[in-house]
mmCIF file of C-alpha atoms and ligand atoms in Angstrom:
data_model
loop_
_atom_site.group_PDB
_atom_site.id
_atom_site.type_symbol
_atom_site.label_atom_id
_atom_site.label_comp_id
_atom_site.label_asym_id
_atom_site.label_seq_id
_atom_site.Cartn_x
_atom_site.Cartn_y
_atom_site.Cartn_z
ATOM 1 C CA UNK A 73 -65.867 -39.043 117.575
ATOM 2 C CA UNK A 74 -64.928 -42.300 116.418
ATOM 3 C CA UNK A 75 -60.907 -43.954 116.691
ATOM 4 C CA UNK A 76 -61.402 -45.642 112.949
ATOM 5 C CA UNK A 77 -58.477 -47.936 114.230
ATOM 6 C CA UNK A 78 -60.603 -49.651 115.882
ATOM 7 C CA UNK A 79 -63.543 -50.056 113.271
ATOM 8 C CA UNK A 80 -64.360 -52.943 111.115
ATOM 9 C CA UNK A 81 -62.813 -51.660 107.909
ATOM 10 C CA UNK A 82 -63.535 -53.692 104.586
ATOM 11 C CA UNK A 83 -62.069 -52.775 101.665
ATOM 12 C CA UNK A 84 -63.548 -53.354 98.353
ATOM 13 C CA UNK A 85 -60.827 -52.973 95.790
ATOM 14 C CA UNK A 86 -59.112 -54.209 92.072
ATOM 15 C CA UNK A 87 -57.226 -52.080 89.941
ATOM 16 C CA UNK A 88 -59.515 -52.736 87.493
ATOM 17 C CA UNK A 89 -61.873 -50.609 86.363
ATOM 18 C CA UNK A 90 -65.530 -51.474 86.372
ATOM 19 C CA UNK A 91 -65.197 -54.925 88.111
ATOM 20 C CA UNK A 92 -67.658 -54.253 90.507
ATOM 21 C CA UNK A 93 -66.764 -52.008 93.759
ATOM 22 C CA UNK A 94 -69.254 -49.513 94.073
ATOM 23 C CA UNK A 95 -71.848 -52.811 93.645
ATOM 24 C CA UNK A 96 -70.345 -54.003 96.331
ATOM 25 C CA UNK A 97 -69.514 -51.439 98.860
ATOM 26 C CA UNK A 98 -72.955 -50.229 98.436
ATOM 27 C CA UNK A 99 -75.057 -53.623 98.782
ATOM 28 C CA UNK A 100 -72.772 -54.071 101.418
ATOM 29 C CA UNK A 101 -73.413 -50.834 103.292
ATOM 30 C CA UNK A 102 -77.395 -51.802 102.358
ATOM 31 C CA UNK A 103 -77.096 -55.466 103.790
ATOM 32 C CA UNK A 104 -75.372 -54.486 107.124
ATOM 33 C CA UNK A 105 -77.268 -51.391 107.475
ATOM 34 C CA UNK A 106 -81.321 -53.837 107.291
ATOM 35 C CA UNK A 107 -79.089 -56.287 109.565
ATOM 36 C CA UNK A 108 -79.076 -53.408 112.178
ATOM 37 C CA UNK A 109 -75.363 -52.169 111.835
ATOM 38 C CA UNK A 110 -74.553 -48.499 111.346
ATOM 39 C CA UNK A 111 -72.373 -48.313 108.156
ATOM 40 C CA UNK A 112 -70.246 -45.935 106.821
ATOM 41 C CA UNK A 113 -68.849 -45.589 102.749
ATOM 42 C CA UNK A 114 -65.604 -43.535 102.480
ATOM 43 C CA UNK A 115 -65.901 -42.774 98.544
ATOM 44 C CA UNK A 116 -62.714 -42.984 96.611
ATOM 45 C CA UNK A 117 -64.465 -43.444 93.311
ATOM 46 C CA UNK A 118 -63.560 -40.291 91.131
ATOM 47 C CA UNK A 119 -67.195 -40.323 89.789
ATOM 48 C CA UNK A 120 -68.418 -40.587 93.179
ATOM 49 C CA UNK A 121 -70.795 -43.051 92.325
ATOM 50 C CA UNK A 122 -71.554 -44.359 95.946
ATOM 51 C CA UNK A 123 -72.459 -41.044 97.308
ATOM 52 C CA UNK A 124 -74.162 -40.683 94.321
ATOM 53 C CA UNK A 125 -76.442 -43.850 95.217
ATOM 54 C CA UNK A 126 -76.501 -42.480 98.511
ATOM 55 C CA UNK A 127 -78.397 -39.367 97.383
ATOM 56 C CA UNK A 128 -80.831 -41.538 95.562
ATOM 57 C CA UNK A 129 -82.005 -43.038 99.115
ATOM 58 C CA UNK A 130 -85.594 -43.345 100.582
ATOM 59 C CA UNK A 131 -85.092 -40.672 104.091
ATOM 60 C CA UNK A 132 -87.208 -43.631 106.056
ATOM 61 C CA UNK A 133 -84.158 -46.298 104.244
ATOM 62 C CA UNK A 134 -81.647 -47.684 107.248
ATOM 63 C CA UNK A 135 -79.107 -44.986 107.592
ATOM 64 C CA UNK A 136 -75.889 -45.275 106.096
ATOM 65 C CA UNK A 137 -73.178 -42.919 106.471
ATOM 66 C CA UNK A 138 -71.084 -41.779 103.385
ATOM 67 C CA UNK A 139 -68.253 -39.518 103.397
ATOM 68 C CA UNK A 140 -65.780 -38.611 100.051
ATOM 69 C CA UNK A 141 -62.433 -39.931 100.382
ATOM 70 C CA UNK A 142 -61.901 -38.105 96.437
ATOM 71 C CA UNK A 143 -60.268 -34.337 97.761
ATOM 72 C CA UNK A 144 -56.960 -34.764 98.498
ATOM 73 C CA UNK A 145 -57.573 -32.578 102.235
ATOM 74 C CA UNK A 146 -59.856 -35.564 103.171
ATOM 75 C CA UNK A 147 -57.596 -37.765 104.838
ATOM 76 C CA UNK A 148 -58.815 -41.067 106.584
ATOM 77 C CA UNK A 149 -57.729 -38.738 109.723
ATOM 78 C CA UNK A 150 -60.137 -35.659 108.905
ATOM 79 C CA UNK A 151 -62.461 -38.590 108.130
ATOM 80 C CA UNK A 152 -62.470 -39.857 111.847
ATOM 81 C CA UNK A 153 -63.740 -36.248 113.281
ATOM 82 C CA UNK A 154 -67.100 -36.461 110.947
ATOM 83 C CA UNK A 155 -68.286 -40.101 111.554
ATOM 84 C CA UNK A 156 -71.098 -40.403 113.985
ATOM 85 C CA UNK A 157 -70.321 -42.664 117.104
ATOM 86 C CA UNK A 158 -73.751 -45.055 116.431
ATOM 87 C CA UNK A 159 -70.934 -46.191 113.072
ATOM 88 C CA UNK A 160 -69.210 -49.492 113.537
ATOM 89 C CA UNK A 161 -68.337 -50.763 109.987
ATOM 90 C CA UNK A 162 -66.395 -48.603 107.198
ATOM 91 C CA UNK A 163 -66.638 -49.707 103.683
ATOM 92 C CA UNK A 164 -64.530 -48.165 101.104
ATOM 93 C CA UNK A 165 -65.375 -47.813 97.904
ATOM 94 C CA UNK A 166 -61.396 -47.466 96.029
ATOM 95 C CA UNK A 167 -60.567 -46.124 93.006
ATOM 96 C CA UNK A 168 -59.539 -48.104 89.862
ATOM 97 C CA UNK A 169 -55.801 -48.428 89.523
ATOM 98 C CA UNK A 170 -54.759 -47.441 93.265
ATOM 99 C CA UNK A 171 -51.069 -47.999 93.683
ATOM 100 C CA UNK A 172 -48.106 -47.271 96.049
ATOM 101 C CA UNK A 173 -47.810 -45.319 98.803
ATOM 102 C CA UNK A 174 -51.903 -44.635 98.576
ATOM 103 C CA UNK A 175 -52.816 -48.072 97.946
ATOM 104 C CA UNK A 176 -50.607 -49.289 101.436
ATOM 105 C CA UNK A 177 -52.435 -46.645 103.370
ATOM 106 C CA UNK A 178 -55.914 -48.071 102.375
ATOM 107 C CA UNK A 179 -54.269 -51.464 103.530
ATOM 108 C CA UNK A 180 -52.952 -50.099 106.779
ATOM 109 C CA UNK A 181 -56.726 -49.004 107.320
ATOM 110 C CA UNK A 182 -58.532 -52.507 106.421
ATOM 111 C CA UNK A 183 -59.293 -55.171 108.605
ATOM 112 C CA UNK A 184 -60.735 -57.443 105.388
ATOM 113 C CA UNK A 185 -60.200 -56.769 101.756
ATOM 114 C CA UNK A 186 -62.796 -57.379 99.381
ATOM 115 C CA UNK A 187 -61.842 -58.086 95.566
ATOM 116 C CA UNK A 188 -64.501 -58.256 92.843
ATOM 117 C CA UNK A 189 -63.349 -59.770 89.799
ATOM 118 C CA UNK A 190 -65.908 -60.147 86.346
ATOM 119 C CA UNK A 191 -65.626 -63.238 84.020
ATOM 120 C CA UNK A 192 -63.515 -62.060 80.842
ATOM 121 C CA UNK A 193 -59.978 -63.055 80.217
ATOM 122 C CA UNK A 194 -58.748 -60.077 80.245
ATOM 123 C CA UNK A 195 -60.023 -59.031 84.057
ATOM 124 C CA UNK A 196 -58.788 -62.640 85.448
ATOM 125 C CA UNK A 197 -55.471 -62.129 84.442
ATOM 126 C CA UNK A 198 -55.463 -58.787 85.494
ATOM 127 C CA UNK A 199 -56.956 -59.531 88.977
ATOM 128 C CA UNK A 200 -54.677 -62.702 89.644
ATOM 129 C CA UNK A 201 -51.524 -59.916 89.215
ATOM 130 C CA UNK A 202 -53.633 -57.445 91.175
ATOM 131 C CA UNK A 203 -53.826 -60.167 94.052
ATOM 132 C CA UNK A 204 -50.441 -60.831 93.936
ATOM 133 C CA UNK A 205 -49.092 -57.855 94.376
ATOM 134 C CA UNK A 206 -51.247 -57.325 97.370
ATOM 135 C CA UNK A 207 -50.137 -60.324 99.421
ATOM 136 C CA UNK A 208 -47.047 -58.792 98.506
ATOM 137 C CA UNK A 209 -47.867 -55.545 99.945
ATOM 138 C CA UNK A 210 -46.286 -55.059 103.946
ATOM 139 C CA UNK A 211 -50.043 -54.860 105.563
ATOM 140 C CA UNK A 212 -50.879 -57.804 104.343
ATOM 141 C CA UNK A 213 -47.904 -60.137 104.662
ATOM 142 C CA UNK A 214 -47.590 -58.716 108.215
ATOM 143 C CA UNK A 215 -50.693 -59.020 109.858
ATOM 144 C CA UNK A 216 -54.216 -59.974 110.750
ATOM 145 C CA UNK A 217 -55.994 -58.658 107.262
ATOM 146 C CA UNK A 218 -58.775 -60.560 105.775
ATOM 147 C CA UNK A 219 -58.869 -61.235 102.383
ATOM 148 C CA UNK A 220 -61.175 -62.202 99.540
ATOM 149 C CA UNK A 221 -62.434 -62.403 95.842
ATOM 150 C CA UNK A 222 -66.139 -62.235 94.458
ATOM 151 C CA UNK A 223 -66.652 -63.504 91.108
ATOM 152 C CA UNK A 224 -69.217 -60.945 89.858
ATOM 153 C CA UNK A 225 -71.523 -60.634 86.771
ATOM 154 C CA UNK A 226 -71.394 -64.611 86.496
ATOM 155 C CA UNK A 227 -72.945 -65.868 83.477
ATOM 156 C CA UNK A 228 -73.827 -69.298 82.915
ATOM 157 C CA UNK A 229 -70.736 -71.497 83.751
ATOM 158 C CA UNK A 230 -68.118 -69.256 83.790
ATOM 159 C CA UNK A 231 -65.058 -71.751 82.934
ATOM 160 C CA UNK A 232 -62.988 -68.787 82.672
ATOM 161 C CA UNK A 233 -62.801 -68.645 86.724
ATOM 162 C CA UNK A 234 -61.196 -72.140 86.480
ATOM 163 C CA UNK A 235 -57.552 -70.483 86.331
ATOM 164 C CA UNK A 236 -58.457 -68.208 88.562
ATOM 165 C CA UNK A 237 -59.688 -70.589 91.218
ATOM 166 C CA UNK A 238 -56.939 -72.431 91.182
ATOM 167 C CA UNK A 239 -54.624 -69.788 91.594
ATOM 168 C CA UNK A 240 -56.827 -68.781 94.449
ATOM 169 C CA UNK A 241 -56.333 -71.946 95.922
ATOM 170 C CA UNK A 242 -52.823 -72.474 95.865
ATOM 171 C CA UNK A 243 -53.084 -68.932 97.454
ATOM 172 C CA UNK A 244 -55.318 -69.761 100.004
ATOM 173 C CA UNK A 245 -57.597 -67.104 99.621
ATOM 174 C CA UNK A 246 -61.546 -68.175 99.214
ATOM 175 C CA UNK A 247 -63.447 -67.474 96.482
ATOM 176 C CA UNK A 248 -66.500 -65.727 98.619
ATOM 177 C CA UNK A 249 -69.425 -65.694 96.528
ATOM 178 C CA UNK A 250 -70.608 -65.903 92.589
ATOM 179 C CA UNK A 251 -73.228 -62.709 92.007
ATOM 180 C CA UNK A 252 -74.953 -63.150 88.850
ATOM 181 C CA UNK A 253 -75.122 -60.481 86.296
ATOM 182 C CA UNK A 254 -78.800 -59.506 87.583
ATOM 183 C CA UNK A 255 -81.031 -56.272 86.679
ATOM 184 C CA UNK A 256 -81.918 -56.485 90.466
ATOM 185 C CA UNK A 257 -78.736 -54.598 91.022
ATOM 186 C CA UNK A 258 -79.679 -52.062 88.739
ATOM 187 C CA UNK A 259 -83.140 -51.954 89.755
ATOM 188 C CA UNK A 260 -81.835 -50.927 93.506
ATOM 189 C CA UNK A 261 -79.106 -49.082 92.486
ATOM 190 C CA UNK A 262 -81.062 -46.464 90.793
ATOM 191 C CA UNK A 263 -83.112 -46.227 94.199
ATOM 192 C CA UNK A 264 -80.073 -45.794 96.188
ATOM 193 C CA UNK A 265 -81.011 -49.275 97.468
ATOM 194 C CA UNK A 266 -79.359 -52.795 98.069
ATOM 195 C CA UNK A 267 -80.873 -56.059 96.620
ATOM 196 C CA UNK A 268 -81.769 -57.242 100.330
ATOM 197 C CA UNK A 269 -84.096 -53.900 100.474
ATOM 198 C CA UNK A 270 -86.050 -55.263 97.311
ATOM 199 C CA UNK A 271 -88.733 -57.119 96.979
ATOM 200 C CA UNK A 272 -87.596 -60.784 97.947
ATOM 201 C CA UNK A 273 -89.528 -62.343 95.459
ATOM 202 C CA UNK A 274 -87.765 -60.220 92.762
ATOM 203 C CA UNK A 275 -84.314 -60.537 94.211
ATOM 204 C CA UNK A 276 -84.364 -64.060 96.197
ATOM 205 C CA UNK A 277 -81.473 -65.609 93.905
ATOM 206 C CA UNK A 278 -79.486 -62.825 94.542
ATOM 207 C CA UNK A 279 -79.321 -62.261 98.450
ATOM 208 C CA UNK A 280 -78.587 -66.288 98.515
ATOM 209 C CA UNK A 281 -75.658 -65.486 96.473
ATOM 210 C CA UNK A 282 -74.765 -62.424 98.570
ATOM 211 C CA UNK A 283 -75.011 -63.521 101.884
ATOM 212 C CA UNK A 284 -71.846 -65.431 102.152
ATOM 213 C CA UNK A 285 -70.134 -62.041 102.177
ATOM 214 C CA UNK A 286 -72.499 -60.287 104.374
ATOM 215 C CA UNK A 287 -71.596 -62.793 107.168
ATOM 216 C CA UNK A 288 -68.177 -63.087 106.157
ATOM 217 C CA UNK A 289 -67.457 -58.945 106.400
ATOM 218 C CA UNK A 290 -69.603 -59.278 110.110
ATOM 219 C CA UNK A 291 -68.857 -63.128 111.180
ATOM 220 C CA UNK A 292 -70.632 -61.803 114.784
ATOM 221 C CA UNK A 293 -73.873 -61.270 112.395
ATOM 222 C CA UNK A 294 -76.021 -64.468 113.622
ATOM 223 C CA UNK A 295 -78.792 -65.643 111.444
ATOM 224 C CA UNK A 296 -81.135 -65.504 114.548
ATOM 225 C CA UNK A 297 -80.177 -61.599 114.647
ATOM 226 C CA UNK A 298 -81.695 -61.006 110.819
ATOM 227 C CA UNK A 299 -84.635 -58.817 111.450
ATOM 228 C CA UNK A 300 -87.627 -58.634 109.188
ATOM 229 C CA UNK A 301 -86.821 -57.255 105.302
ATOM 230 C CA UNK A 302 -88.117 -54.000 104.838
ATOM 231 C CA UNK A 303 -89.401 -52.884 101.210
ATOM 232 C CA UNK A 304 -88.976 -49.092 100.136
ATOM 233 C CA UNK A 305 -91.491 -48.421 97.405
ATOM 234 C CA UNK A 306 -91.012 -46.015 95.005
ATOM 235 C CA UNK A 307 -93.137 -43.088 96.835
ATOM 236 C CA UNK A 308 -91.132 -43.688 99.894
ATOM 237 C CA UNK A 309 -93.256 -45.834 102.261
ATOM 238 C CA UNK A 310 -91.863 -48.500 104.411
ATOM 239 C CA UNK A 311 -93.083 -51.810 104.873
ATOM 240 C CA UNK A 312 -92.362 -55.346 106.535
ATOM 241 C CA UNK A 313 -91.651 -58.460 104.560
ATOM 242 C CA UNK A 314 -90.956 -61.984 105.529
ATOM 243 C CA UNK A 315 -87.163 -62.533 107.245
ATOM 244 C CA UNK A 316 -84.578 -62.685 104.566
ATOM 245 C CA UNK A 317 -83.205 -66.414 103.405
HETATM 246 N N1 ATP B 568 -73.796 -58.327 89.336
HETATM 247 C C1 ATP B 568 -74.129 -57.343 88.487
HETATM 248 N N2 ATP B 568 -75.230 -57.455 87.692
HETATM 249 C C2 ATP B 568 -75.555 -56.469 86.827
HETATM 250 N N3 ATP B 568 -74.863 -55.329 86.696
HETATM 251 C C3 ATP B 568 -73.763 -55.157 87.454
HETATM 252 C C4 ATP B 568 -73.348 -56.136 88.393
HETATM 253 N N4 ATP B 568 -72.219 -55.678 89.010
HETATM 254 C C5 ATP B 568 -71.962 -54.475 88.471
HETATM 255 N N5 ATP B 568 -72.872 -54.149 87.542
HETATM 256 C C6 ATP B 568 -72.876 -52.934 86.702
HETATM 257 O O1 ATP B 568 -71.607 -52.829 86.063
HETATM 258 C C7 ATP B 568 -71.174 -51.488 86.030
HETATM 259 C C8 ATP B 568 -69.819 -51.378 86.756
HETATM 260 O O2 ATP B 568 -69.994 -51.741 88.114
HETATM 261 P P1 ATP B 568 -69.400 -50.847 89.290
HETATM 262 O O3 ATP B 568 -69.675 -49.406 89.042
HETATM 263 O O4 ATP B 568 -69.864 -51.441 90.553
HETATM 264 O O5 ATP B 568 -67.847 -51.128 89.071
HETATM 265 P P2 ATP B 568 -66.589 -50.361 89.723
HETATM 266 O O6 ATP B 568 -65.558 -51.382 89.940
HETATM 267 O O7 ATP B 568 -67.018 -49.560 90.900
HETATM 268 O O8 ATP B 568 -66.184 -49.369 88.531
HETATM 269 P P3 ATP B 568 -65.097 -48.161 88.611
HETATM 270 O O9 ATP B 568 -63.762 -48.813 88.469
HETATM 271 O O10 ATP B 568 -65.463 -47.302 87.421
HETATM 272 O O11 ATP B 568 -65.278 -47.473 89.930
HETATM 273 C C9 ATP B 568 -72.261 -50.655 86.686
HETATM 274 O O12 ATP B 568 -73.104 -50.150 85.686
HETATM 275 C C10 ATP B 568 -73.017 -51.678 87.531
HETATM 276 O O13 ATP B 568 -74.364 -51.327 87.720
HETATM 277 MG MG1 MG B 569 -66.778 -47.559 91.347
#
């Protein structure tokens, strides 16, 4: 049995709907899980779309864990008694629109917080009053939480981020990454894959641009420690490719 306290815990959360969570809990839990860590997905999403992916995975794929967070009798606690030992970093996948006393508890859980934001108006302005409240919030004002935004679905230059990055700034929280609005992530998420378990020469752009957070969720993750890619084909055979970027 595991004491979660003590687990890596990134949280990938905006009140926003559709700004990119399950994306990136799940190429998350894909990345870490090639890069030879055990991950785990607690699903908060009321579709359940990560265990959804989940179902969609190759048996031979690099295990990942998932549990659902979604029935209220599955506390974080209850949680703790079904994760296997060989798990050392939680992802959760939160609902849209988490607030209160349910939004501080997945606070009081994280170790790093993880906030996609996409490039309309509409979703900046929501996100920059998303991340204010947060910093607001007691677990992060009070101690050791990591936190940081991923501009996702990028298209083109995206001068919309401009107010947004300065507001970031003056906040001092980085702006991770820019993921591009790519089929590669539909391409793998229909699989129940990750874009560092495609092809590299059909997804090359996008584990440069996803990397940053890979290494920033597991900063112990050295480059020398990247083992070879492996490719899941579509009848469920494994191979080796070259190491990733
Ligand atoms: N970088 C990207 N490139 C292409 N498609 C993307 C990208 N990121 C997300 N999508 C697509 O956008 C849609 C919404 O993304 P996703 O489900 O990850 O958002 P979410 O924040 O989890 O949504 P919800 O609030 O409903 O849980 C999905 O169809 C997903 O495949
Ligand atoms: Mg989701």
């Amino acid at each position: 049995m595991h004491t979660l306290g003590r687990m890596n815990t990134t949280l990938v959360i905006n009140s926003k709907g559709g700004a990119g969570k399950t994306t990136l809990a799940t190429n998350l839990a894909s990345a870490l899980a090639v890069h030879g860590i055990h991950p785990a997905i607690l699903d908060y999403d009321p579709q359940g779309s990560s265990l959804n992916w989940l179902r969609q995975r190759a048996p031979a794929a690099p295990r990942i864990h998932g549990a659902n967070g979604a029935p209220p009798r599955t506390g974080l606690r209850s949680f703790a008694l079904h994760v296997p030992a060989t798990v050392s970093h939680l992802i959760i996948d939160a609902p849209a629109g988490a607030s209160g006393v349910f939004l501080q508890g997945l606070l009081r859980r994280a170790s790093a917080v993880l906030v996609p934001v996409q490039p309309s108006a509409i979703d900046v302005h929501a996100t920059a009053n998303f991340l204010r409240d947060l910093l607001l919030a007691g677990p992060l004002r009070s101690r050791e939480v990591r936190l940081a935004v991923v501009a996702n679905r990028v298209r083109r230059s995206s001068a919309v981020y401009q107010p947004l990055e300065r507001f970031l700034a003056s906040l001092g929280v980085p702006l991770l990454a820019r993921l591009s609005d790519s089929d590669a992530y539909l391409e793998a998420a229909e699989r129940g894959l990750g874009i560092f378990e495609l092809d590299p020469s059909d997804s090359a752009t996008e584990r440069g641009q996803f990397l940053p957070i890979v290494r920033w969720a597991e900063p112990q993750l050295a480059p020398a420690s990247v083992p070879n890619v492996l490719e899941f084909s579509r009848s469920g055979s494994v191979r080796a490719l070259s190491p990733s970027p």
